[in-house]
CSV table of C-alpha atoms in Angstrom, one decimal:
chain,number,residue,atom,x,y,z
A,18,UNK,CA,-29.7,57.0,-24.3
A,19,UNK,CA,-27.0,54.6,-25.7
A,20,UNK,CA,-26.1,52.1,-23.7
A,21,UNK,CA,-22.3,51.0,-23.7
A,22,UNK,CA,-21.0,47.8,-26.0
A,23,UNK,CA,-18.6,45.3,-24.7
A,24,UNK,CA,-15.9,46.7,-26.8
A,25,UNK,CA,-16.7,50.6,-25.3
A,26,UNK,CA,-16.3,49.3,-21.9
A,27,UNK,CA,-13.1,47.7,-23.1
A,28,UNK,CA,-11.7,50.2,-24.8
A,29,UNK,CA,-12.2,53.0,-21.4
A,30,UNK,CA,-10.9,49.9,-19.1
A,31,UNK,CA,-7.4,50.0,-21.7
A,32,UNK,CA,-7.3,53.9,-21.4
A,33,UNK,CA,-8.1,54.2,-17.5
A,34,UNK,CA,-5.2,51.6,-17.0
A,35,UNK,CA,-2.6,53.1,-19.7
A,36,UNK,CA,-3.6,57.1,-17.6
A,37,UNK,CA,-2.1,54.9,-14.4
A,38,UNK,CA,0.3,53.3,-16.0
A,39,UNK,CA,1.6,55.9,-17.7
A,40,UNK,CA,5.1,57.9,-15.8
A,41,UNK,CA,4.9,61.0,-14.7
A,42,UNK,CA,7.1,63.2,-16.1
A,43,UNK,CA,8.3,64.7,-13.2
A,44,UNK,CA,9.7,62.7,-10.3
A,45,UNK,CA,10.8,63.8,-6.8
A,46,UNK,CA,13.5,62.3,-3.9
A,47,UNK,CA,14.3,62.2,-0.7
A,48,UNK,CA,17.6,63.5,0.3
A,49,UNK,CA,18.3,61.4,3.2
A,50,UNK,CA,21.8,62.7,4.1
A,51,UNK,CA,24.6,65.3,3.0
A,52,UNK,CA,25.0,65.3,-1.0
A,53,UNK,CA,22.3,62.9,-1.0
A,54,UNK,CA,21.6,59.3,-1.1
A,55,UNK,CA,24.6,58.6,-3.3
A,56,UNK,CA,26.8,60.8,-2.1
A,57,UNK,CA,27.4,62.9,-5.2
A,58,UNK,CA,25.3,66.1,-5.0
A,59,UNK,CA,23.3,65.5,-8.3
A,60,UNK,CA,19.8,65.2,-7.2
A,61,UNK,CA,17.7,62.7,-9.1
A,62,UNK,CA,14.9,65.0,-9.3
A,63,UNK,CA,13.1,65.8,-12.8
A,64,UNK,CA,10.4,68.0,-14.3
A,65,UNK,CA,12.3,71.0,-12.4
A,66,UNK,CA,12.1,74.7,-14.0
A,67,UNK,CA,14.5,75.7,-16.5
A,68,UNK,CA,14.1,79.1,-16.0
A,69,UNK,CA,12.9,81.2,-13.0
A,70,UNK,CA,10.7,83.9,-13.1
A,71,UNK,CA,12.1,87.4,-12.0
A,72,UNK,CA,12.4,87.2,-8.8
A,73,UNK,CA,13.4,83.8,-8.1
A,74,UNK,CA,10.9,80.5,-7.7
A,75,UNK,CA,7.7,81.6,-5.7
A,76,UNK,CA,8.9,80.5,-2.1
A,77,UNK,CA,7.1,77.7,-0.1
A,78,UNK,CA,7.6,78.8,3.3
A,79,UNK,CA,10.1,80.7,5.8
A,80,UNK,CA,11.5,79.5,8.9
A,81,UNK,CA,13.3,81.7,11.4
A,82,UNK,CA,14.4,80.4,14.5
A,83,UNK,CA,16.9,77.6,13.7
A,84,UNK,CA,19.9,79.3,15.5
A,85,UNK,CA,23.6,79.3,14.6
A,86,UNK,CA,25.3,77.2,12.5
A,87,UNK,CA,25.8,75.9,9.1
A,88,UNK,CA,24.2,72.2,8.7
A,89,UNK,CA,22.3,71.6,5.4
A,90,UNK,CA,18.9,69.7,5.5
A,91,UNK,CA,18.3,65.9,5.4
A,92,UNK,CA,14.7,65.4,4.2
A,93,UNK,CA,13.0,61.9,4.3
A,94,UNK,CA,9.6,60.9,4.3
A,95,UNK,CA,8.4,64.5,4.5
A,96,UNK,CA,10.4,65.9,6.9
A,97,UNK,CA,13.5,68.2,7.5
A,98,UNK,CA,15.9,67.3,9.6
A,99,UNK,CA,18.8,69.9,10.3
A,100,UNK,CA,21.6,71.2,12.9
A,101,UNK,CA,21.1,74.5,14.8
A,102,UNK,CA,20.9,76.2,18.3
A,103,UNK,CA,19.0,77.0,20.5
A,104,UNK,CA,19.0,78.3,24.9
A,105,UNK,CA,23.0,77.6,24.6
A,106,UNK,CA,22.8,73.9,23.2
A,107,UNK,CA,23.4,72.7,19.9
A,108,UNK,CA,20.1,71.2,18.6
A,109,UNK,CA,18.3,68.4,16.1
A,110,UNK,CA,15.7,70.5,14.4
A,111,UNK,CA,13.0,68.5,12.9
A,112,UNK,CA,10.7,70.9,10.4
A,113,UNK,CA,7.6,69.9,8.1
A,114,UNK,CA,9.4,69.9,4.9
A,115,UNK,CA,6.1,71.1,3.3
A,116,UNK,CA,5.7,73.8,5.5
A,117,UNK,CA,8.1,74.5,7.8
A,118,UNK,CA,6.0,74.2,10.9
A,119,UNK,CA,8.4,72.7,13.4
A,120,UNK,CA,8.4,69.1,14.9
A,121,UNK,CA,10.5,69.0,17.3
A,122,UNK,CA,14.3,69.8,19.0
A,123,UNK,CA,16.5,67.5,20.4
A,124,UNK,CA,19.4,69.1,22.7
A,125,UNK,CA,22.5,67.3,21.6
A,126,UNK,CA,25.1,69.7,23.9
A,127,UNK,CA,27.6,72.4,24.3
A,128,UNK,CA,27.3,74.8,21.6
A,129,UNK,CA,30.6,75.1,19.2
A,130,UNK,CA,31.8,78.6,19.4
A,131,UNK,CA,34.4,79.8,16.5
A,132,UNK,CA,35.5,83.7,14.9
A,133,UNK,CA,33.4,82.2,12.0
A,134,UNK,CA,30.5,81.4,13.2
A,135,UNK,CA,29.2,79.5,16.5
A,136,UNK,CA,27.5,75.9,15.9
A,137,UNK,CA,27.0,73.1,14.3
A,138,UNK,CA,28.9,72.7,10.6
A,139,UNK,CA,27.4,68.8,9.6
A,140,UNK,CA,24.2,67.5,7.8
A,141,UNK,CA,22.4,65.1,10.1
A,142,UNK,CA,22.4,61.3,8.0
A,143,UNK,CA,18.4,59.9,8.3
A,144,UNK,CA,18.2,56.0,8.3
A,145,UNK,CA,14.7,54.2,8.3
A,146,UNK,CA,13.5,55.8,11.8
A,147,UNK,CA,16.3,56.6,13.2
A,148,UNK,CA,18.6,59.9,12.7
A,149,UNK,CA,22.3,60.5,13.4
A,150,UNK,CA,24.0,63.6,14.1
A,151,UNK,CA,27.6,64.9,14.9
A,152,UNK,CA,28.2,68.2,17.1
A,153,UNK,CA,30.5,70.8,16.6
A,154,UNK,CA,32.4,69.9,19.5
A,155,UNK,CA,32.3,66.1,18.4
A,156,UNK,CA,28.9,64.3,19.9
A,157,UNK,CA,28.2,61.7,17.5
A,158,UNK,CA,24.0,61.4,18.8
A,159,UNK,CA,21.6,58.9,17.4
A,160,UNK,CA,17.7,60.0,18.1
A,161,UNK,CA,14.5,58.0,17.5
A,162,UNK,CA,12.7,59.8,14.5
A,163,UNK,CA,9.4,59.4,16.3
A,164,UNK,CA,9.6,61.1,19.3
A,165,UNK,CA,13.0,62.8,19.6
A,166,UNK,CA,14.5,60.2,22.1
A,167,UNK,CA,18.4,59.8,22.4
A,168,UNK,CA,18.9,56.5,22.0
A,169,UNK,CA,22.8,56.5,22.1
A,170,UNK,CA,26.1,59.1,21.9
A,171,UNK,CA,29.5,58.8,21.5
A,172,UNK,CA,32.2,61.4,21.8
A,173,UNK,CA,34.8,62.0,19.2
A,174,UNK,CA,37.2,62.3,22.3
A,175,UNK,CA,36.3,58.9,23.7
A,176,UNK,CA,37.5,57.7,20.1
A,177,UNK,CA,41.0,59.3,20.4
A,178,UNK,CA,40.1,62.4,18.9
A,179,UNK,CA,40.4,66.1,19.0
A,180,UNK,CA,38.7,68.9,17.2
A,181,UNK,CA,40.1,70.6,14.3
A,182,UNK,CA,40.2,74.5,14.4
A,183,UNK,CA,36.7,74.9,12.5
A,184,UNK,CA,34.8,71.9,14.6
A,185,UNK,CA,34.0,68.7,13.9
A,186,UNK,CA,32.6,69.6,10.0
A,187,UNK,CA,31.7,65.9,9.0
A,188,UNK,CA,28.7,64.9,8.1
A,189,UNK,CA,28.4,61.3,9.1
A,190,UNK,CA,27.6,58.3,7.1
A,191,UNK,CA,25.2,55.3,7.4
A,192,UNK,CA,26.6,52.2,5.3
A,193,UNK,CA,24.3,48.8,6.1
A,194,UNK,CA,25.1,48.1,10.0
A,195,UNK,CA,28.0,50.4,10.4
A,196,UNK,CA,27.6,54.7,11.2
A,197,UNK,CA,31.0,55.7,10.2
A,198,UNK,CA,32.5,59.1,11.6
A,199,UNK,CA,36.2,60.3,11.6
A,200,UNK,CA,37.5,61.3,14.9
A,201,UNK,CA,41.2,61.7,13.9
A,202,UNK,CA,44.1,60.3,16.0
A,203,UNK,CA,46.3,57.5,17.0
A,204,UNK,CA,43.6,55.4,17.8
A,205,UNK,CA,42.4,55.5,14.1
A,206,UNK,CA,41.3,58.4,11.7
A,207,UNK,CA,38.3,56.8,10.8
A,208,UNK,CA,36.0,54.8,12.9
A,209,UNK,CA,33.1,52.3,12.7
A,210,UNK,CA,30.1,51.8,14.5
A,211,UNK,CA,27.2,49.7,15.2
A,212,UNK,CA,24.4,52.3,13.9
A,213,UNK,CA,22.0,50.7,16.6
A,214,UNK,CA,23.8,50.7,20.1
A,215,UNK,CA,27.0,52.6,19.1
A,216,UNK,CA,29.7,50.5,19.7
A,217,UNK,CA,32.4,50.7,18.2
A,218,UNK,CA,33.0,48.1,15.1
A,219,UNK,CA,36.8,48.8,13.9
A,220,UNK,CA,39.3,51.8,13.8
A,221,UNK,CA,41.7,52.7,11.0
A,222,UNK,CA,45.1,51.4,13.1
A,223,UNK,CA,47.1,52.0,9.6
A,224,UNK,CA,45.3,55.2,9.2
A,225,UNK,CA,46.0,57.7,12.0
A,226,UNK,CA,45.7,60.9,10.9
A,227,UNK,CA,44.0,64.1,12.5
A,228,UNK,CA,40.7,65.0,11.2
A,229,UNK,CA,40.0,67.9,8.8
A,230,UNK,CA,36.6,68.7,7.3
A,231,UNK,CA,35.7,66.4,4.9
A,232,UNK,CA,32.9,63.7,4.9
A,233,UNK,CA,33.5,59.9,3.7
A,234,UNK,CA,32.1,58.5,0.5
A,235,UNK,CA,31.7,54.5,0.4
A,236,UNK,CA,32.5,53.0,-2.3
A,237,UNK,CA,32.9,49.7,-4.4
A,238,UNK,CA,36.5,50.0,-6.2
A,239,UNK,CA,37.7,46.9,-8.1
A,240,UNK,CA,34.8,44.8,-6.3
A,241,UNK,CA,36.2,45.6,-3.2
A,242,UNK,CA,33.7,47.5,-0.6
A,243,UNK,CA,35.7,50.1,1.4
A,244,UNK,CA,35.6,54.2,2.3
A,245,UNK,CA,37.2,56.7,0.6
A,246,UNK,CA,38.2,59.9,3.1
A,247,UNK,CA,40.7,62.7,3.1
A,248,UNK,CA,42.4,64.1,5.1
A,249,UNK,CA,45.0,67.4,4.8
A,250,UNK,CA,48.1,65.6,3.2
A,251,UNK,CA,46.2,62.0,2.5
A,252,UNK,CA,43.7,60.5,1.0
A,253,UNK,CA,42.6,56.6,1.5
A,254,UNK,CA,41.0,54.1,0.9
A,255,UNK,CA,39.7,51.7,4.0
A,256,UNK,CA,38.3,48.5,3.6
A,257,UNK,CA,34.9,48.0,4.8
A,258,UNK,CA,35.0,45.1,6.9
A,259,UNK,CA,37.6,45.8,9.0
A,260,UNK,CA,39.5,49.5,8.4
A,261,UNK,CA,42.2,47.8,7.0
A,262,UNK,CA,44.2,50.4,4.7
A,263,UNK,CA,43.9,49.3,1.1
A,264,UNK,CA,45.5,52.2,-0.8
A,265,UNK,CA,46.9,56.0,0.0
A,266,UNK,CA,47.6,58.4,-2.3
A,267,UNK,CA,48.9,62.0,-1.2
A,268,UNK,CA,47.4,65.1,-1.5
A,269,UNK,CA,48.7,68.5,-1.4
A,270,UNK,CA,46.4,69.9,0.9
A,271,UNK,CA,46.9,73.5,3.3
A,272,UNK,CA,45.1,74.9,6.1
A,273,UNK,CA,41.6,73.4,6.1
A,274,UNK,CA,40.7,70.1,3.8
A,275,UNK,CA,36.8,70.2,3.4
A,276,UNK,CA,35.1,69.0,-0.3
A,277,UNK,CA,33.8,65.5,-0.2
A,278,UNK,CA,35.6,62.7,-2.7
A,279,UNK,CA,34.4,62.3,-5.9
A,280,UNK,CA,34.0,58.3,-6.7
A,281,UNK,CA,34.1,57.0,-10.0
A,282,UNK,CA,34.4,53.2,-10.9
A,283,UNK,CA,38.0,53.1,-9.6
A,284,UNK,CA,38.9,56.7,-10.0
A,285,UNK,CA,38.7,58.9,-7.3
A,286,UNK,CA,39.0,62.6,-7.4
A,287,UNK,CA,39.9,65.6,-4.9
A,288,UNK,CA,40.3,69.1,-4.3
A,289,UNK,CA,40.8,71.5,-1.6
A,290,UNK,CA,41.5,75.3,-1.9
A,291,UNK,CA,44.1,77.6,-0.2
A,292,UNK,CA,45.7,77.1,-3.5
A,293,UNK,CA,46.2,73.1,-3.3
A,294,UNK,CA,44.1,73.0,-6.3
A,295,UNK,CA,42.8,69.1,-8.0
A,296,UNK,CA,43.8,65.6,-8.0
A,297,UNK,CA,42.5,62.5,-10.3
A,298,UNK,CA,44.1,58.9,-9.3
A,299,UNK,CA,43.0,55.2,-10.5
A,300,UNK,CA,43.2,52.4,-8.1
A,301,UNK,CA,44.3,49.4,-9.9
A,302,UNK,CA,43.5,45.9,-9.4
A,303,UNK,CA,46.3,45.3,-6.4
A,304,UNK,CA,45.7,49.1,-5.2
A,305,UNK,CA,48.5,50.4,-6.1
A,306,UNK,CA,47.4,54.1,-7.3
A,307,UNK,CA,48.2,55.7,-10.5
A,308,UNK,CA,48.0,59.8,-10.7
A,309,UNK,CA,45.9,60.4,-13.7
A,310,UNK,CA,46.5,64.1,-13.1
A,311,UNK,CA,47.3,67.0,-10.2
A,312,UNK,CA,46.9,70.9,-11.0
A,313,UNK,CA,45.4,73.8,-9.8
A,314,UNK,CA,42.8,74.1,-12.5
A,315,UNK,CA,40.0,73.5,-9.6
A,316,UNK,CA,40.5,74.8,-6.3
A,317,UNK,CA,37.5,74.1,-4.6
A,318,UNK,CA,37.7,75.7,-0.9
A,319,UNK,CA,34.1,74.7,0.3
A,320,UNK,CA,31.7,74.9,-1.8
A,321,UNK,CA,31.7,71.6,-3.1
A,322,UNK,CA,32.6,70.0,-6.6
A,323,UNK,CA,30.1,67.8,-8.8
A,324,UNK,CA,30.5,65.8,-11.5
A,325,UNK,CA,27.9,65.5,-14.4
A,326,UNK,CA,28.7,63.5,-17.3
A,327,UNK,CA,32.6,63.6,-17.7
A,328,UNK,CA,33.1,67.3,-16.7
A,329,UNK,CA,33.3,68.6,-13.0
A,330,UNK,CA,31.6,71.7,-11.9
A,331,UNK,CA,32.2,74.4,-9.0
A,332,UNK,CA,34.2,77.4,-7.8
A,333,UNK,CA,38.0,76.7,-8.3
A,334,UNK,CA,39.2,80.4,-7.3
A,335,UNK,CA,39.2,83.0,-8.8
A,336,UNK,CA,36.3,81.9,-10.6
A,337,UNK,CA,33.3,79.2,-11.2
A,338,UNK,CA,35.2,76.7,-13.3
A,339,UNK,CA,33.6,74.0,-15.7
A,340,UNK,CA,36.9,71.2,-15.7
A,341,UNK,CA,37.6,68.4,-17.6
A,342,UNK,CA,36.9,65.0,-15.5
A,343,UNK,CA,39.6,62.5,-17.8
A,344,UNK,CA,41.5,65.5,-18.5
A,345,UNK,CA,41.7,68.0,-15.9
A,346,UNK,CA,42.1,70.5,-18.5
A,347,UNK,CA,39.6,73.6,-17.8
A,348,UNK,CA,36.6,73.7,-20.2
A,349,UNK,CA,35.4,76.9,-19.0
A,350,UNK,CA,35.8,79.6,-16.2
A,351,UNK,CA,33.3,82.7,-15.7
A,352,UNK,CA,34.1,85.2,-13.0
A,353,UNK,CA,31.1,88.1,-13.0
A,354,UNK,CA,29.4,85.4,-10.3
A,355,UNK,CA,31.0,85.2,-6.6
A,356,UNK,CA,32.1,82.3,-4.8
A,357,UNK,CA,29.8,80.0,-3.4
A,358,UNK,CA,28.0,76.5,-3.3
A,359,UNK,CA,26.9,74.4,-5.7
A,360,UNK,CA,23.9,72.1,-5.7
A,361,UNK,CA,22.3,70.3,-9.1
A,362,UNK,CA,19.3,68.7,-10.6
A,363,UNK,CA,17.5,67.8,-13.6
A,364,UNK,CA,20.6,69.4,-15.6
A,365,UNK,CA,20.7,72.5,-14.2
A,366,UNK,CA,23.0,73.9,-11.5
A,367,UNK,CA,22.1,75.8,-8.2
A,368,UNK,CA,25.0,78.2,-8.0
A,369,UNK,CA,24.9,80.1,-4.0
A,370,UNK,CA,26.6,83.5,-3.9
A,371,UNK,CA,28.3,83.1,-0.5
A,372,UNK,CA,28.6,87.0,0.2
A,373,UNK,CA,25.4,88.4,-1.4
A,374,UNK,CA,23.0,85.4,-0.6
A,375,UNK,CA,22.2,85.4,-4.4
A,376,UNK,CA,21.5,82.3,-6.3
A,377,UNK,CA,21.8,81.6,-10.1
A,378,UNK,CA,20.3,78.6,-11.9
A,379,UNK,CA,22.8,77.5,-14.6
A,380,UNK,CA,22.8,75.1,-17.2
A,381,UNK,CA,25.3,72.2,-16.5
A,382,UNK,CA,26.9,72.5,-19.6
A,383,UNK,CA,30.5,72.1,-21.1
A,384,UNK,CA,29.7,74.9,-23.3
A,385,UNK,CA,29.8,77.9,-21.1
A,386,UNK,CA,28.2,80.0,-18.2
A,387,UNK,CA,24.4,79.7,-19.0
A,388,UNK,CA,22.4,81.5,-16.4
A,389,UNK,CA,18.6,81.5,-16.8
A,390,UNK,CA,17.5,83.4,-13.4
A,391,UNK,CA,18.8,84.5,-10.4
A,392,UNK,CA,17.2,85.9,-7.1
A,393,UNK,CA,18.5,87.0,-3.7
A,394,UNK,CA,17.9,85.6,-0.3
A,395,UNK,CA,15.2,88.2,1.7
A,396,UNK,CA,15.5,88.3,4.5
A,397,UNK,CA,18.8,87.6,5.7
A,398,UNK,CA,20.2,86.6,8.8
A,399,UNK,CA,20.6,89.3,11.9
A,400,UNK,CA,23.1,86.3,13.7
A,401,UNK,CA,25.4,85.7,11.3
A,402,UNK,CA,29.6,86.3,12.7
A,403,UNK,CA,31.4,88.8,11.3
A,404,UNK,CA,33.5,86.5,9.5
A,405,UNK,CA,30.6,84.3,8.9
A,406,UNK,CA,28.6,84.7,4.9
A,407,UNK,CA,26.1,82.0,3.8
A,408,UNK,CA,28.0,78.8,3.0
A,409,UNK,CA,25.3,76.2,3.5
A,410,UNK,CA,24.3,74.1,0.2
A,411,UNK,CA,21.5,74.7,-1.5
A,412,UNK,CA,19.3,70.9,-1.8
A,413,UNK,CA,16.6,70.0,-4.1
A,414,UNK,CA,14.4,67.3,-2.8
A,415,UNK,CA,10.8,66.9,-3.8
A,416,UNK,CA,10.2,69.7,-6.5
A,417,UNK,CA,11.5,71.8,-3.7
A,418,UNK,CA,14.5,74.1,-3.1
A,419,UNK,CA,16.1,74.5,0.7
A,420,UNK,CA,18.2,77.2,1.6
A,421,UNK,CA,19.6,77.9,4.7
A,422,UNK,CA,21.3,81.4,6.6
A,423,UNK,CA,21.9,80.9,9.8
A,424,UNK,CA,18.3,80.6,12.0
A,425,UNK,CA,16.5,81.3,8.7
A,426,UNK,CA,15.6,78.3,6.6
A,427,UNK,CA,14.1,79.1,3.2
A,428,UNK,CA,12.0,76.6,1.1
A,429,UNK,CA,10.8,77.6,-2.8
A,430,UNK,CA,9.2,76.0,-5.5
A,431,UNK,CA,11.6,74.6,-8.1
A,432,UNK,CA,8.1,72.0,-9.6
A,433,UNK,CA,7.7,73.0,-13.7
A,434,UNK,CA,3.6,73.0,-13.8
């Protein structure tokens, strides 16, 4: 038997450290609120399939008693945290995100009831161990991760507000201290609060618009830390410390104003559908705002729009549109594949049929409409409104894909092996 050298044992002690040492070539994220942690839709995630069996991805687990509504899935630290209801009360449903089992319900109140569909519309925003939620009908709740305990609400009335025809669609946002929500009104469009006991920070006294359906995005523009939010015929920017309004730009909007702000550097872009179609404008140094360009090359309704690289990608009616970022000019536009969501990872994008339930995974490319595999959602919902079809985003988190139709919550496996 040979006995090892000094320079054996080195050499397996170098090549035991470098197998640790070396990355993995797949990574996964949390996605700790809507469009995930930076806001932008583009999940982080790598080492993701580029092609999907027929069929679809094998699926994970199946989850079927989430109750009406629309809210997407926050998932953080190995749990999913999502909107439904349930016994005539909207709900906090806290899943496994591994397999589904369910954790918990919190009862956050009355149940929204609209011709398109009763319940909750906003993804819940998860912060350290502590979860924040906003109602249909406007109950802004923070809950105790741990064991489901309210620990404070706030009404979007009690803030001035009133709800918009669709319910209160935002999904809130968790920037350092503040939990910012947009009640609408003249007491201030947009309002801060302290995240731990809920009071109430500043209101937007420059900004009084009603609410739509859009979500803020915070930002840092010029150096200057503030929140970028829409509403039907504005969009703003308001300073972080205090509300104050910084700039306003208008915006063409008609009917319903839902797709969350894209934030770049200083350039900030929008779109809405009902024909009001896409807006890019640069803040400049003293916030006065330049139009870079306004047309109706993207005319997102609410799907959502993403931006990868310098081109923005998502249904602009009548068809899925690939648009120039700088530009605006369209790049592309392919029409055999209905309107719906978008979601994207690892370069590839998660496109959601609304009326069928079938998804497509797409390359995110300039170059055209690459589809490499496509499956449809089984089983679908017996709840849905008549009016209703299956409009919440898809999310990747964790080499995982979550979809969502009505009370049934769907988790596949997106992991390359």
């Amino acid at each position: 038997m040979m006995l090892p050298t000094p320079t054996s044992r080195l050499l397996v002690t170098c090549f035991t450290l470098l197998a640790f040492a070396a990355p993995d070539r797949s990574a996964g994220s949390d996605w700790p609120q809507w469009r995930g942690p930076d806001r932008t839709d583009v999940s982080k995630e790598t080492g993701l399939l580029k092609t999907w069996p027929e069929g679809g991805p094998k699926r994970v687990w199946l989850f079927e008693n989430a109750g009406s509504g629309y809210s997407g899935p926050a998932i953080v630290a190995g749990k999913l945290f999502t909107l439904g209801t349930r016994d005539g009360q909207e709900i906090l449903l806290v899943l496994d995100a591994n397999t589904g089992t369910e954790i918990r319900a919190v009862k956050l109140g009355a149940v929204l009831s609209n011709d398109w569909g009763n319940g909750p519309r906003g993804t819940p925003a998860v912060d350290g161990d502590r979860v924040y939620a906003l109602s249909g009908p406007g109950n802004l709740v923070c809950v105790q991760v741990a064991d489901g305990k309210i620990l404070w609400q706030v009404t979007m009335a009690s803030l001035g507000g009133k709800v918009p025809n669709w319910g209160y669609t935002e999904s809130v946002t968790i920037d350092g201290p503040k939990v910012l929500c947009t009640p609408g009104g003249a007491k201030g469009t947009v309002a801060a609060l302290d995240k731990l006991t809920g009071t109430v920070i500043w209101q937007s006294k420059e900004f009084t618009a009603l609410a739509h359906y859009s979500s803020i995005v915070p930002a840092t523009i010029n150096g200057v830390a503030q929140y970028v939010q829409r509403t039907e015929k504005s969009v703003v920017g308001l300073k972080a410390d205090d509300g104050k309004l910084l700039w306003e730009t208008s915006f063409a909007g008609r009917t319903a104003v839902i797709p969350t702000p894209i934030v770049r550097g200083n350039e900030v872009y929008v779109t809405a559908g009902y024909g009001s179609g896409s807006k890019l404008v640069r803040i400049e140094k003293d916030n006065t705002v330049t139009t870079v360009y306004e047309n109706k090359v993207m005319k997102n309704h609410h799907g959502g729009a993403i931006l990868i690289g310098d081109h923005v990608y998502g249904h602009g009616d009548p068809g899925w549109v690939c648009q120039d970022f700088k530009t605006g000019a369209e790049v592309w536009m392919h029409r055999e594949f209905g309107k719906g969501a978008i979601g994207a990872a690892d370069g590839m994008l998660y496109a959601l049929e609304e009326r069928s339930g079938t998804v497509a995974l797409v390359a995110a490319s300039p170059t055209g409409w690459k589809e490499s595999g496509r499956f449809k959602l089984d089983p679908q919902t017996k709840i849905r409104a008549a009016r209703g079809q299956v409009w919440t985003h898809p999310v990747i988190s964790n080499g995982k894909l979550y979809l969502r139709d009505q009370d049934i919550i769907y988790c596949y496996d997106v992991k390359a092996r």
